[in-house]
Short mmCIF file of C-alpha atoms in Angstrom, two decimals:
data_model
loop_
_atom_site.label_atom_id
_atom_site.label_comp_id
_atom_site.label_asym_id
_atom_site.label_seq_id
_atom_site.Cartn_x
_atom_site.Cartn_y
_atom_site.Cartn_z
CA MET A 1 -11.03 -53.13 -11.03
CA TRP A 2 -10.65 -55.71 -13.82
CA ARG A 3 -12.80 -53.50 -15.96
CA ARG A 4 -10.41 -50.57 -15.61
CA LYS A 5 -7.50 -52.88 -16.32
CA PHE A 6 -9.33 -54.12 -19.38
CA ILE A 7 -9.92 -50.55 -20.62
CA VAL A 8 -6.28 -49.65 -20.03
CA SER A 9 -5.08 -52.81 -21.83
CA CYS A 10 -7.42 -52.12 -24.72
CA SER A 11 -6.17 -48.54 -24.95
CA ILE A 12 -2.56 -49.68 -24.97
CA PHE A 13 -3.35 -52.29 -27.62
CA PHE A 14 -5.21 -49.72 -29.73
CA VAL A 15 -2.41 -47.12 -29.62
CA SER A 16 0.28 -49.74 -30.31
CA SER A 17 -1.73 -51.12 -33.22
CA MET A 18 -2.16 -47.66 -34.70
CA VAL A 19 1.58 -47.03 -34.49
CA MET A 20 2.33 -50.40 -36.11
CA LEU A 21 -0.29 -49.82 -38.77
CA LEU A 22 1.11 -46.40 -39.64
CA ARG A 23 4.61 -47.82 -39.80
CA ALA A 24 3.46 -50.68 -42.00
CA GLN A 25 1.72 -48.32 -44.41
CA SER A 26 4.72 -46.06 -44.80
CA VAL A 27 8.03 -46.97 -46.31
CA PRO A 28 10.88 -46.76 -43.82
CA VAL A 29 13.32 -43.90 -44.11
CA PRO A 30 16.69 -44.84 -45.59
CA SER A 31 18.97 -46.21 -42.96
CA LEU A 32 22.70 -46.65 -42.62
CA PRO A 33 24.04 -50.04 -43.76
CA ALA A 34 24.50 -53.00 -41.45
CA GLY A 35 27.78 -53.31 -39.64
CA PRO A 36 29.26 -53.23 -36.15
CA MET A 37 28.92 -49.43 -35.98
CA GLN A 38 25.48 -49.10 -37.59
CA GLN A 39 23.72 -48.28 -34.32
CA LYS A 40 26.41 -45.87 -33.10
CA ALA A 41 26.52 -44.11 -36.47
CA THR A 42 22.73 -43.85 -36.53
CA THR A 43 22.52 -42.23 -33.11
CA ALA A 44 25.55 -39.99 -33.68
CA CYS A 45 24.63 -38.78 -37.19
CA THR A 46 20.86 -38.85 -37.48
CA GLU A 47 20.26 -36.89 -34.30
CA CYS A 48 20.67 -33.77 -36.45
CA HIS A 49 20.25 -34.89 -40.07
CA ASP A 50 18.95 -37.75 -42.19
CA ALA A 51 21.01 -40.77 -43.20
CA GLU A 52 20.87 -39.82 -46.88
CA ILE A 53 23.34 -36.98 -46.45
CA VAL A 54 25.79 -39.70 -45.35
CA LEU A 55 24.66 -42.21 -48.00
CA GLN A 56 25.57 -39.81 -50.86
CA GLN A 57 29.17 -39.13 -49.75
CA ARG A 58 32.12 -40.88 -51.44
CA LEU A 59 35.17 -39.97 -49.37
CA SER A 60 38.62 -41.21 -48.47
CA LYS A 61 39.47 -42.21 -44.90
CA ALA A 62 41.31 -38.91 -44.42
CA ALA A 63 38.23 -36.96 -45.51
CA TRP A 64 35.93 -39.05 -43.27
CA THR A 65 38.25 -38.41 -40.34
CA LYS A 66 37.89 -34.66 -40.87
CA GLU A 67 34.11 -34.96 -41.17
CA VAL A 68 33.73 -37.05 -38.01
CA ASP A 69 35.91 -34.67 -36.01
CA LYS A 70 33.95 -31.68 -37.31
CA MET A 71 30.64 -33.29 -36.41
CA VAL A 72 31.87 -34.22 -32.91
CA LYS A 73 32.79 -30.56 -32.45
CA TRP A 74 29.26 -29.71 -33.61
CA GLY A 75 27.63 -31.96 -31.06
CA ALA A 76 27.65 -35.52 -32.44
CA LEU A 77 27.96 -37.92 -29.51
CA VAL A 78 30.89 -40.22 -30.29
CA GLU A 79 32.94 -41.73 -27.47
CA GLU A 80 36.70 -41.74 -28.00
CA LYS A 81 36.73 -45.57 -28.20
CA ASP A 82 34.17 -45.42 -31.03
CA ARG A 83 35.86 -42.71 -33.10
CA GLU A 84 38.23 -44.94 -35.08
CA PRO A 85 35.70 -47.77 -35.67
CA LEU A 86 33.16 -45.16 -36.81
CA ILE A 87 35.63 -43.66 -39.29
CA ASP A 88 36.42 -47.18 -40.55
CA TYR A 89 32.70 -47.96 -40.92
CA LEU A 90 32.04 -44.78 -42.90
CA SER A 91 35.16 -45.22 -45.05
CA ALA A 92 34.25 -48.84 -45.84
CA ASN A 93 30.64 -48.12 -46.72
CA PHE A 94 31.01 -44.70 -48.34
CA GLY A 95 34.49 -44.83 -49.80
CA VAL A 96 35.64 -43.37 -53.10
CA ASP A 97 35.12 -46.65 -54.97
CA ARG A 98 31.44 -47.11 -54.10
CA PRO A 99 28.81 -46.73 -56.87
CA PRO A 100 26.88 -43.43 -56.94
CA TYR A 101 23.90 -42.93 -54.63
CA GLN A 102 20.51 -42.60 -56.32
CA ALA A 103 18.53 -39.88 -54.58
CA PRO A 104 14.72 -40.14 -54.34
CA HIS A 105 12.31 -37.53 -55.73
CA SER A 106 9.59 -35.52 -54.05
CA ALA A 107 6.03 -36.28 -55.10
CA ALA A 108 4.85 -34.99 -58.47
CA PRO A 109 1.13 -34.13 -58.44
CA THR A 110 1.34 -33.17 -62.11
CA PRO A 111 2.61 -35.69 -64.68
CA ARG A 112 6.39 -35.89 -64.81
CA LYS A 113 8.33 -34.51 -67.74
CA MET B 1 -5.86 -51.33 -9.21
CA ILE B 2 -4.51 -49.01 -11.83
CA SER B 3 -5.13 -45.44 -10.83
CA ARG B 4 -6.05 -42.76 -13.29
CA ARG B 5 -2.57 -41.31 -12.81
CA ASP B 6 -0.98 -44.66 -13.73
CA PHE B 7 -3.23 -44.90 -16.73
CA VAL B 8 -2.16 -41.45 -17.92
CA LYS B 9 1.45 -42.44 -17.27
CA GLN B 10 1.11 -45.57 -19.38
CA ILE B 11 -0.54 -43.72 -22.22
CA SER B 12 2.10 -40.98 -22.02
CA GLY B 13 4.75 -43.68 -22.16
CA ILE B 14 3.23 -45.06 -25.31
CA THR B 15 2.95 -41.61 -26.83
CA LEU B 16 6.59 -40.95 -25.98
CA ALA B 17 7.63 -44.29 -27.44
CA ALA B 18 5.65 -43.52 -30.58
CA SER B 19 7.20 -40.07 -30.89
CA ALA B 20 10.68 -41.53 -30.44
CA ILE B 21 10.14 -43.57 -33.59
CA GLN B 22 11.59 -41.96 -36.72
CA PRO B 23 9.11 -39.54 -38.23
CA ILE B 24 6.67 -41.36 -40.42
CA ARG B 25 6.78 -40.30 -44.03
CA ILE B 26 6.13 -41.71 -47.43
CA TRP B 27 9.42 -42.61 -49.06
CA ALA B 28 10.07 -43.22 -52.71
CA ALA B 29 9.22 -46.88 -52.88
CA ASN B 30 6.41 -46.12 -55.26
CA ASP B 31 6.06 -43.58 -58.04
CA LYS B 32 4.46 -41.00 -55.78
CA GLY B 33 7.72 -39.93 -54.19
CA ILE B 34 8.16 -38.08 -50.93
CA ALA B 35 5.39 -35.65 -50.06
CA ILE B 36 6.87 -32.14 -49.83
CA PRO B 37 4.00 -29.69 -50.30
CA GLY B 38 4.90 -26.88 -52.69
CA LYS B 39 7.91 -28.66 -54.19
CA ASP B 40 7.07 -31.05 -57.01
CA ASP B 41 9.25 -33.84 -58.39
CA MET B 42 12.45 -32.45 -56.90
CA ILE B 43 15.55 -34.56 -56.31
CA VAL B 44 15.68 -34.95 -52.52
CA ARG B 45 19.35 -34.64 -51.62
CA SER B 46 18.35 -34.32 -47.98
CA TYR B 47 14.96 -34.47 -46.28
CA ARG B 48 15.78 -33.38 -42.75
CA PHE B 49 16.79 -30.63 -43.40
CA TYR B 50 15.62 -29.92 -46.97
CA ASP B 51 18.10 -29.85 -49.80
CA LEU B 52 16.06 -30.14 -52.99
CA GLU B 53 17.52 -30.11 -56.48
CA THR B 54 15.62 -29.29 -59.66
CA PRO B 55 15.82 -32.00 -62.33
CA VAL B 56 17.43 -30.21 -65.32
CA GLU B 57 14.50 -30.86 -67.62
CA TYR B 58 12.49 -28.34 -65.57
CA LEU B 59 15.06 -25.59 -66.16
CA ASP B 60 13.81 -24.89 -69.68
CA THR B 61 11.92 -21.68 -68.87
CA TRP B 62 13.41 -18.25 -68.26
CA ILE B 63 11.54 -17.95 -64.95
CA THR B 64 11.66 -21.08 -62.81
CA PRO B 65 8.28 -21.79 -61.13
CA ALA B 66 8.40 -21.80 -57.32
CA LYS B 67 7.36 -25.46 -57.22
CA HIS B 68 10.55 -26.33 -59.13
CA PHE B 69 12.88 -23.79 -57.51
CA PHE B 70 15.74 -25.48 -55.66
CA VAL B 71 16.04 -25.39 -51.87
CA ARG B 72 19.32 -25.29 -49.97
CA ASN B 73 18.87 -25.36 -46.20
CA HIS B 74 21.90 -25.44 -43.92
CA MET B 75 19.79 -26.38 -40.93
CA HIS B 76 16.17 -26.81 -39.93
CA GLU B 77 13.55 -24.36 -41.10
CA PRO B 78 12.01 -21.88 -38.64
CA ILE B 79 9.36 -23.32 -36.35
CA SER B 80 6.91 -20.53 -37.09
CA PHE B 81 6.00 -19.05 -40.44
CA GLU B 82 3.60 -16.46 -39.05
CA ALA B 83 4.10 -13.00 -40.52
CA GLU B 84 2.24 -11.54 -37.56
CA GLY B 85 4.68 -10.65 -34.84
CA TRP B 86 7.67 -11.03 -37.18
CA SER B 87 9.95 -8.06 -37.58
CA LEU B 88 13.28 -7.25 -39.19
CA SER B 89 15.76 -5.34 -37.06
CA ILE B 90 18.58 -3.20 -38.42
CA GLY B 91 21.34 -2.37 -35.99
CA GLY B 92 25.07 -2.41 -35.36
CA GLU B 93 27.08 0.48 -36.79
CA VAL B 94 24.05 2.66 -37.50
CA GLU B 95 22.81 6.01 -36.15
CA ARG B 96 19.16 4.95 -35.72
CA PRO B 97 18.48 1.24 -35.12
CA LEU B 98 15.20 0.16 -36.75
CA SER B 99 12.66 -2.59 -36.51
CA LEU B 100 10.18 -3.05 -39.34
CA SER B 101 7.14 -5.29 -39.67
CA LEU B 102 6.23 -7.05 -42.92
CA ALA B 103 3.50 -4.47 -43.50
CA GLU B 104 6.00 -1.63 -43.02
CA LEU B 105 8.52 -3.23 -45.38
CA SER B 106 5.76 -3.73 -47.96
CA LYS B 107 4.92 -0.01 -47.88
CA LEU B 108 8.45 1.04 -48.86
CA GLU B 109 9.36 1.57 -52.51
CA GLN B 110 9.61 -1.90 -54.09
CA ARG B 111 12.09 -2.97 -56.77
CA THR B 112 12.03 -6.07 -58.97
CA VAL B 113 15.22 -7.94 -59.84
CA VAL B 114 15.21 -11.05 -62.04
CA ASN B 115 18.10 -13.06 -60.68
CA THR B 116 19.66 -16.43 -61.34
CA LEU B 117 20.30 -17.90 -57.94
CA GLU B 118 22.82 -20.72 -57.77
CA CYS B 119 24.13 -22.63 -54.80
CA ALA B 120 27.92 -22.31 -54.52
CA GLY B 121 28.08 -26.11 -54.36
CA ASN B 122 26.04 -26.74 -57.53
CA GLY B 123 27.90 -29.41 -59.53
CA ARG B 124 29.89 -30.57 -56.50
CA SER B 125 29.24 -34.23 -57.39
CA PHE B 126 31.27 -33.79 -60.62
CA HIS B 127 34.49 -32.95 -58.78
CA ASN B 128 37.17 -35.60 -58.70
CA PRO B 129 38.28 -36.54 -56.08
CA LYS B 130 34.90 -36.17 -54.39
CA VAL B 131 34.54 -33.58 -51.67
CA PRO B 132 32.18 -33.65 -48.69
CA GLY B 133 28.87 -31.82 -48.85
CA VAL B 134 25.52 -32.05 -50.59
CA GLN B 135 26.22 -33.93 -53.81
CA TRP B 136 24.46 -31.56 -56.18
CA SER B 137 24.36 -32.37 -59.86
CA ARG B 138 23.29 -29.52 -62.25
CA GLY B 139 20.07 -28.32 -60.68
CA ALA B 140 20.87 -26.26 -57.56
CA VAL B 141 20.08 -23.23 -59.69
CA GLY B 142 17.01 -21.32 -60.82
CA THR B 143 15.86 -17.92 -62.00
CA ALA B 144 13.10 -15.96 -60.30
CA ARG B 145 11.59 -12.50 -60.24
CA PHE B 146 12.37 -11.20 -56.76
CA ARG B 147 10.69 -8.09 -55.38
CA GLY B 148 11.08 -6.05 -52.23
CA PRO B 149 12.61 -2.88 -50.80
CA ARG B 150 16.23 -2.04 -51.55
CA LEU B 151 18.63 -2.87 -48.74
CA HIS B 152 20.21 0.50 -49.61
CA ASP B 153 17.02 2.34 -48.58
CA LEU B 154 16.80 0.53 -45.25
CA LEU B 155 20.46 1.18 -44.45
CA GLN B 156 20.08 4.83 -45.43
CA ARG B 157 17.10 5.15 -43.10
CA ALA B 158 19.15 3.67 -40.27
CA GLY B 159 22.17 5.85 -41.17
CA ILE B 160 25.43 3.93 -41.60
CA LYS B 161 28.21 5.09 -39.30
CA PRO B 162 31.65 5.61 -40.90
CA ALA B 163 32.86 2.40 -39.21
CA GLY B 164 30.25 0.32 -41.09
CA LYS B 165 32.04 -1.85 -43.69
CA HIS B 166 30.05 -5.10 -43.84
CA VAL B 167 26.39 -6.05 -43.52
CA MET B 168 25.44 -9.20 -41.64
CA PHE B 169 22.29 -11.28 -42.17
CA ARG B 170 20.80 -13.56 -39.52
CA GLY B 171 17.87 -15.79 -40.31
CA MET B 172 15.49 -17.80 -38.16
CA ASP B 173 17.10 -21.15 -39.10
CA GLN B 174 16.81 -23.65 -36.23
CA VAL B 175 20.26 -24.76 -35.18
CA PRO B 176 20.75 -28.46 -34.40
CA GLY B 177 23.28 -29.64 -31.78
CA LYS B 178 26.25 -27.32 -31.37
CA VAL B 179 26.31 -26.37 -35.04
CA PRO B 180 27.31 -22.72 -35.49
CA PRO B 181 24.38 -20.52 -36.56
CA PHE B 182 23.95 -19.74 -40.24
CA ILE B 183 25.00 -16.10 -40.29
CA ARG B 184 26.79 -14.47 -43.22
CA SER B 185 27.86 -10.98 -44.26
CA ILE B 186 28.49 -9.05 -47.47
CA PRO B 187 30.69 -6.00 -48.00
CA ILE B 188 28.96 -2.61 -47.69
CA GLU B 189 29.51 -1.79 -51.39
CA LYS B 190 27.41 -4.78 -52.48
CA ALA B 191 24.86 -4.08 -49.73
CA LEU B 192 24.39 -0.53 -51.07
CA ASP B 193 24.04 -1.66 -54.70
CA SER B 194 20.63 -0.54 -55.97
CA ASP B 195 19.82 -4.14 -57.02
CA THR B 196 20.46 -5.72 -53.60
CA LEU B 197 17.05 -6.32 -52.03
CA ILE B 198 15.22 -7.50 -49.00
CA ALA B 199 12.99 -9.74 -51.10
CA LEU B 200 9.41 -10.28 -49.95
CA MET B 201 8.04 -11.70 -53.18
CA MET B 202 9.11 -14.34 -55.66
CA ASN B 203 7.45 -14.66 -59.07
CA GLY B 204 4.58 -12.38 -57.98
CA GLU B 205 3.73 -14.30 -54.81
CA PRO B 206 4.95 -14.02 -51.21
CA LEU B 207 8.18 -15.99 -50.84
CA PRO B 208 7.47 -19.71 -50.47
CA LYS B 209 8.34 -20.86 -46.96
CA HIS B 210 11.17 -23.11 -48.17
CA ASN B 211 12.64 -20.16 -50.08
CA GLY B 212 12.70 -17.74 -47.15
CA PHE B 213 9.26 -16.44 -46.14
CA PRO B 214 8.65 -13.74 -44.98
CA ALA B 215 11.86 -12.04 -46.14
CA ARG B 216 15.25 -12.96 -47.55
CA ALA B 217 18.26 -11.06 -48.70
CA LEU B 218 18.69 -11.02 -52.47
CA VAL B 219 22.31 -10.41 -53.37
CA PRO B 220 22.17 -10.60 -57.17
CA GLY B 221 24.86 -12.39 -59.13
CA TRP B 222 26.38 -13.86 -55.97
CA ILE B 223 26.28 -17.39 -54.59
CA GLY B 224 22.95 -18.39 -53.05
CA ALA B 225 24.41 -18.52 -49.53
CA SER B 226 24.77 -14.71 -49.59
CA SER B 227 21.01 -14.35 -49.93
CA CYS B 228 20.11 -15.47 -46.40
CA LYS B 229 16.56 -16.69 -45.86
CA TRP B 230 13.96 -16.12 -43.11
CA LEU B 231 15.69 -12.85 -42.24
CA THR B 232 15.19 -11.44 -38.79
CA GLU B 233 18.26 -9.31 -38.22
CA ILE B 234 20.51 -7.07 -40.30
CA LYS B 235 23.58 -5.75 -38.55
CA VAL B 236 26.18 -3.33 -39.88
CA LEU B 237 29.66 -4.44 -38.84
CA ASP B 238 33.11 -2.88 -38.96
CA GLN B 239 34.54 -6.07 -40.46
CA GLU B 240 33.49 -9.31 -42.16
CA PHE B 241 31.35 -11.44 -39.85
CA ALA B 242 33.53 -13.94 -37.99
CA GLY B 243 31.62 -17.21 -38.04
CA ASN B 244 31.81 -20.71 -39.51
CA PHE B 245 29.83 -19.90 -42.64
CA MET B 246 32.22 -17.05 -43.53
CA ASN B 247 35.41 -18.83 -42.47
CA PRO B 248 36.26 -21.65 -43.03
CA GLY B 249 32.94 -22.08 -44.87
CA TYR B 250 32.33 -20.59 -48.31
CA ARG B 251 35.93 -19.79 -49.14
CA LEU B 252 38.13 -20.57 -52.14
CA PRO B 253 41.91 -21.03 -52.25
CA ASN B 254 43.82 -17.88 -53.32
CA GLN B 255 45.99 -20.00 -55.60
CA PRO B 256 44.99 -23.06 -57.63
CA VAL B 257 45.52 -26.28 -55.69
CA LYS B 258 46.14 -29.84 -56.76
CA PRO B 259 43.09 -32.11 -56.41
CA GLY B 260 42.99 -33.53 -52.89
CA GLU B 261 45.36 -30.92 -51.45
CA THR B 262 44.51 -29.21 -48.15
CA VAL B 263 44.50 -25.41 -47.95
CA LYS B 264 45.30 -23.19 -44.96
CA PRO B 265 42.36 -20.93 -43.99
CA GLU B 266 44.59 -17.82 -44.24
CA GLU B 267 45.27 -18.66 -47.89
CA THR B 268 41.60 -18.43 -48.87
CA HIS B 269 39.04 -15.74 -49.72
CA PRO B 270 35.22 -15.65 -49.55
CA VAL B 271 33.21 -16.94 -52.51
CA THR B 272 31.14 -14.05 -53.83
CA ALA B 273 30.03 -13.68 -57.48
CA LEU B 274 29.14 -16.68 -59.63
CA GLY B 275 31.34 -17.79 -62.52
CA VAL B 276 30.42 -18.29 -66.17
CA LYS B 277 28.43 -21.45 -66.72
CA SER B 278 26.05 -23.22 -69.07
CA ILE B 279 23.98 -26.35 -68.72
CA ILE B 280 22.22 -28.55 -71.25
CA VAL B 281 18.62 -29.15 -70.21
CA ASN B 282 17.44 -31.04 -73.29
CA PRO B 283 18.24 -33.76 -74.22
CA ILE B 284 19.12 -35.10 -70.78
CA ASP B 285 22.14 -37.27 -70.16
CA GLY B 286 21.55 -40.84 -71.34
CA ALA B 287 18.60 -39.88 -73.56
CA LEU B 288 17.55 -41.98 -76.54
CA SER B 289 16.46 -39.94 -79.56
CA LYS B 290 14.27 -41.58 -82.18
CA SER B 291 14.87 -38.66 -84.51
CA ARG B 292 18.09 -37.37 -86.05
CA VAL B 293 16.77 -33.81 -85.82
CA LEU B 294 17.19 -32.41 -82.35
CA ARG B 295 16.60 -29.05 -80.72
CA ILE B 296 19.29 -28.86 -78.06
CA LYS B 297 18.32 -26.47 -75.27
CA GLY B 298 19.97 -25.03 -72.22
CA ALA B 299 20.68 -22.03 -70.01
CA ALA B 300 23.80 -19.94 -69.43
CA TRP B 301 24.65 -17.41 -66.72
CA ALA B 302 27.65 -15.48 -65.44
CA GLY B 303 26.84 -13.89 -62.06
CA GLU B 304 27.50 -10.15 -62.35
CA ALA B 305 28.67 -10.43 -65.98
CA ASP B 306 26.66 -10.90 -69.20
CA ILE B 307 26.63 -13.98 -71.39
CA LYS B 308 28.25 -13.16 -74.72
CA SER B 309 27.97 -16.51 -76.45
CA VAL B 310 27.27 -20.19 -76.01
CA ASP B 311 28.96 -22.67 -78.30
CA ILE B 312 27.94 -26.26 -78.90
CA SER B 313 29.98 -29.26 -79.90
CA THR B 314 28.49 -32.55 -81.06
CA ASP B 315 31.81 -34.23 -81.92
CA ASP B 316 33.61 -34.58 -78.58
CA GLY B 317 34.85 -30.98 -78.67
CA ALA B 318 36.57 -31.12 -82.10
CA THR B 319 34.41 -28.32 -83.53
CA TRP B 320 32.11 -25.71 -81.95
CA GLN B 321 29.09 -23.88 -83.36
CA PRO B 322 27.26 -20.90 -81.84
CA ALA B 323 23.91 -21.50 -80.18
CA GLN B 324 21.05 -19.03 -80.55
CA LEU B 325 20.57 -16.97 -77.38
CA GLY B 326 17.00 -16.40 -76.16
CA GLU B 327 15.41 -12.97 -76.14
CA ASP B 328 14.54 -12.85 -72.44
CA ARG B 329 17.31 -11.11 -70.57
CA ALA B 330 17.99 -9.15 -67.38
CA ARG B 331 21.24 -8.04 -65.83
CA TYR B 332 21.58 -10.92 -63.35
CA ALA B 333 19.45 -13.51 -65.12
CA TRP B 334 20.46 -16.43 -67.26
CA ARG B 335 20.00 -16.56 -71.03
CA LEU B 336 18.23 -19.54 -72.45
CA TRP B 337 19.79 -20.91 -75.64
CA THR B 338 18.90 -23.34 -78.40
CA TYR B 339 20.84 -25.17 -81.07
CA GLU B 340 19.20 -26.99 -83.95
CA TRP B 341 21.16 -30.08 -84.86
CA LYS B 342 20.82 -32.95 -87.31
CA ALA B 343 22.81 -36.00 -86.33
CA PRO B 344 24.84 -37.19 -89.36
CA LYS B 345 24.10 -40.83 -88.57
CA SER B 346 22.65 -43.00 -85.85
CA GLY B 347 24.84 -43.90 -82.89
CA ASP B 348 26.27 -42.44 -79.69
CA PHE B 349 27.07 -38.75 -79.42
CA VAL B 350 28.54 -36.43 -76.80
CA ILE B 351 26.92 -32.99 -76.81
CA GLN B 352 28.82 -30.20 -75.06
CA SER B 353 27.98 -26.57 -74.23
CA ARG B 354 30.49 -23.82 -73.46
CA ALA B 355 29.58 -20.27 -72.43
CA THR B 356 31.69 -17.11 -72.69
CA ASP B 357 30.89 -13.89 -70.80
CA SER B 358 31.43 -10.14 -71.07
CA GLN B 359 34.50 -10.37 -68.82
CA GLY B 360 36.14 -12.70 -71.36
CA ARG B 361 35.73 -15.75 -69.15
CA THR B 362 35.01 -19.09 -70.82
CA GLN B 363 33.99 -22.35 -69.17
CA PRO B 364 37.00 -24.60 -68.69
CA LEU B 365 37.05 -28.16 -69.99
CA GLN B 366 37.61 -29.42 -66.45
CA GLY B 367 36.18 -28.02 -63.22
CA VAL B 368 38.65 -26.20 -61.00
CA TRP B 369 38.97 -28.50 -58.00
CA ASN B 370 38.83 -26.96 -54.52
CA PRO B 371 38.40 -28.58 -51.08
CA SER B 372 34.70 -27.72 -50.70
CA GLY B 373 33.72 -28.14 -54.34
CA TYR B 374 32.48 -24.60 -54.96
CA LEU B 375 31.69 -22.93 -58.29
CA TYR B 376 31.98 -26.02 -60.48
CA ASN B 377 31.63 -24.68 -64.01
CA ALA B 378 33.25 -27.07 -66.46
CA VAL B 379 31.90 -27.32 -70.02
CA ASP B 380 28.64 -29.24 -69.67
CA GLN B 381 28.10 -32.46 -71.55
CA VAL B 382 25.46 -35.11 -72.11
CA LYS B 383 25.80 -38.46 -73.79
CA ILE B 384 22.90 -39.49 -76.00
CA HIS B 385 22.01 -42.25 -78.43
CA VAL B 386 20.42 -41.45 -81.75
CA ALA B 387 18.47 -44.43 -83.06
CA ALA B 388 17.20 -43.25 -86.44
#
């Protein structure tokens, strides 16, 4: 019996290690900035699209309000109690006065121009 | 004792946990960039789903290579890219509904149209105040040689009923959440134009998957969103398609509005043909020139109209000189242009380009602001430093 347990434990360890190794070798995807609503925003927004579409916006609170309401209509899961804090979080981090977002490039197998 | 079932359960749990982790991908922490096969050195405005912009320095050829042709996806790409089993249906207000395979479409008379395709939101990032959406700079545009049967021929085969006034395109885009599907329509007159195609080829090759394989609409001279990708259904309608991407999406105010102003949907109209526009592709903004002699290069296009002239200013718009237009031309394609210039001294310069078209339209000094940031076409400018 211990042998089977040992095999199972080894298998779990192996799979976990592979996952960790793969994660360590890759660079993490861009994430939303720290803040009280980071987790909520991540689950609500990145269910359908990447964080970078949010990172590149520079909008007023009124514009963010419209966007959040549109996205809720389109399926983003935001509880009513979280709506206002989420709008505040987005307005604070991606307001009109923030510096421009620098987008990454896709790989260039041939030398860049 | 752990049973085999428990073991499988545990492993499945791990697999599930692993799959719940964000997809693993190589991000741009090193010079290699994000791996997107078939699309080289593109500015990744969005990865999931793809919105890829061409850096302007690659827009210096009349035909844009597929690997540098921009991608604008509104949602996820189709799951399957198999041509086998795919078909294009034509229905709605027609006498004889049709369904054609790729092989059948390929056997019809084929027409080639060289077209400059531009996303309606190209240049959105230059609007002030900023508007929501993909923050394109100059490069959501490209010119390609598209080939395929005429939409006219397909509609004629199906027989348009008198009630048929608009033609709807549905693609195989995968819809996330409760997002409305990406379906658009064009008026019957444009659909019957002999240059409107169901494109199967781009630059002599089957359409790249990110650009619409196996078939896309090609509505020449109009905003890119009219040329729906991954087509699977064409439907003749008695009125404009009623859906998010026709209204409120892709509409412009009927009257000019003040920046930041909201507009009622009933006071808008669909965005159709592109405006007159030019871009400077060389030198790029912020460039340092070690020579006073420069060959300034760019491209200019005007949707359904022809480019008449491109003028260049190197003195903040005080004086303008005509650029030389390139020889390559086609009805819906851009004209490349060049301007030989010798800087009078070293220092900082602002270079501007301004196109004028056959309809008498000229690029404005400032972009015309609108709530979604469509059709930005202000005079282009780059700031450079001449150190010689």
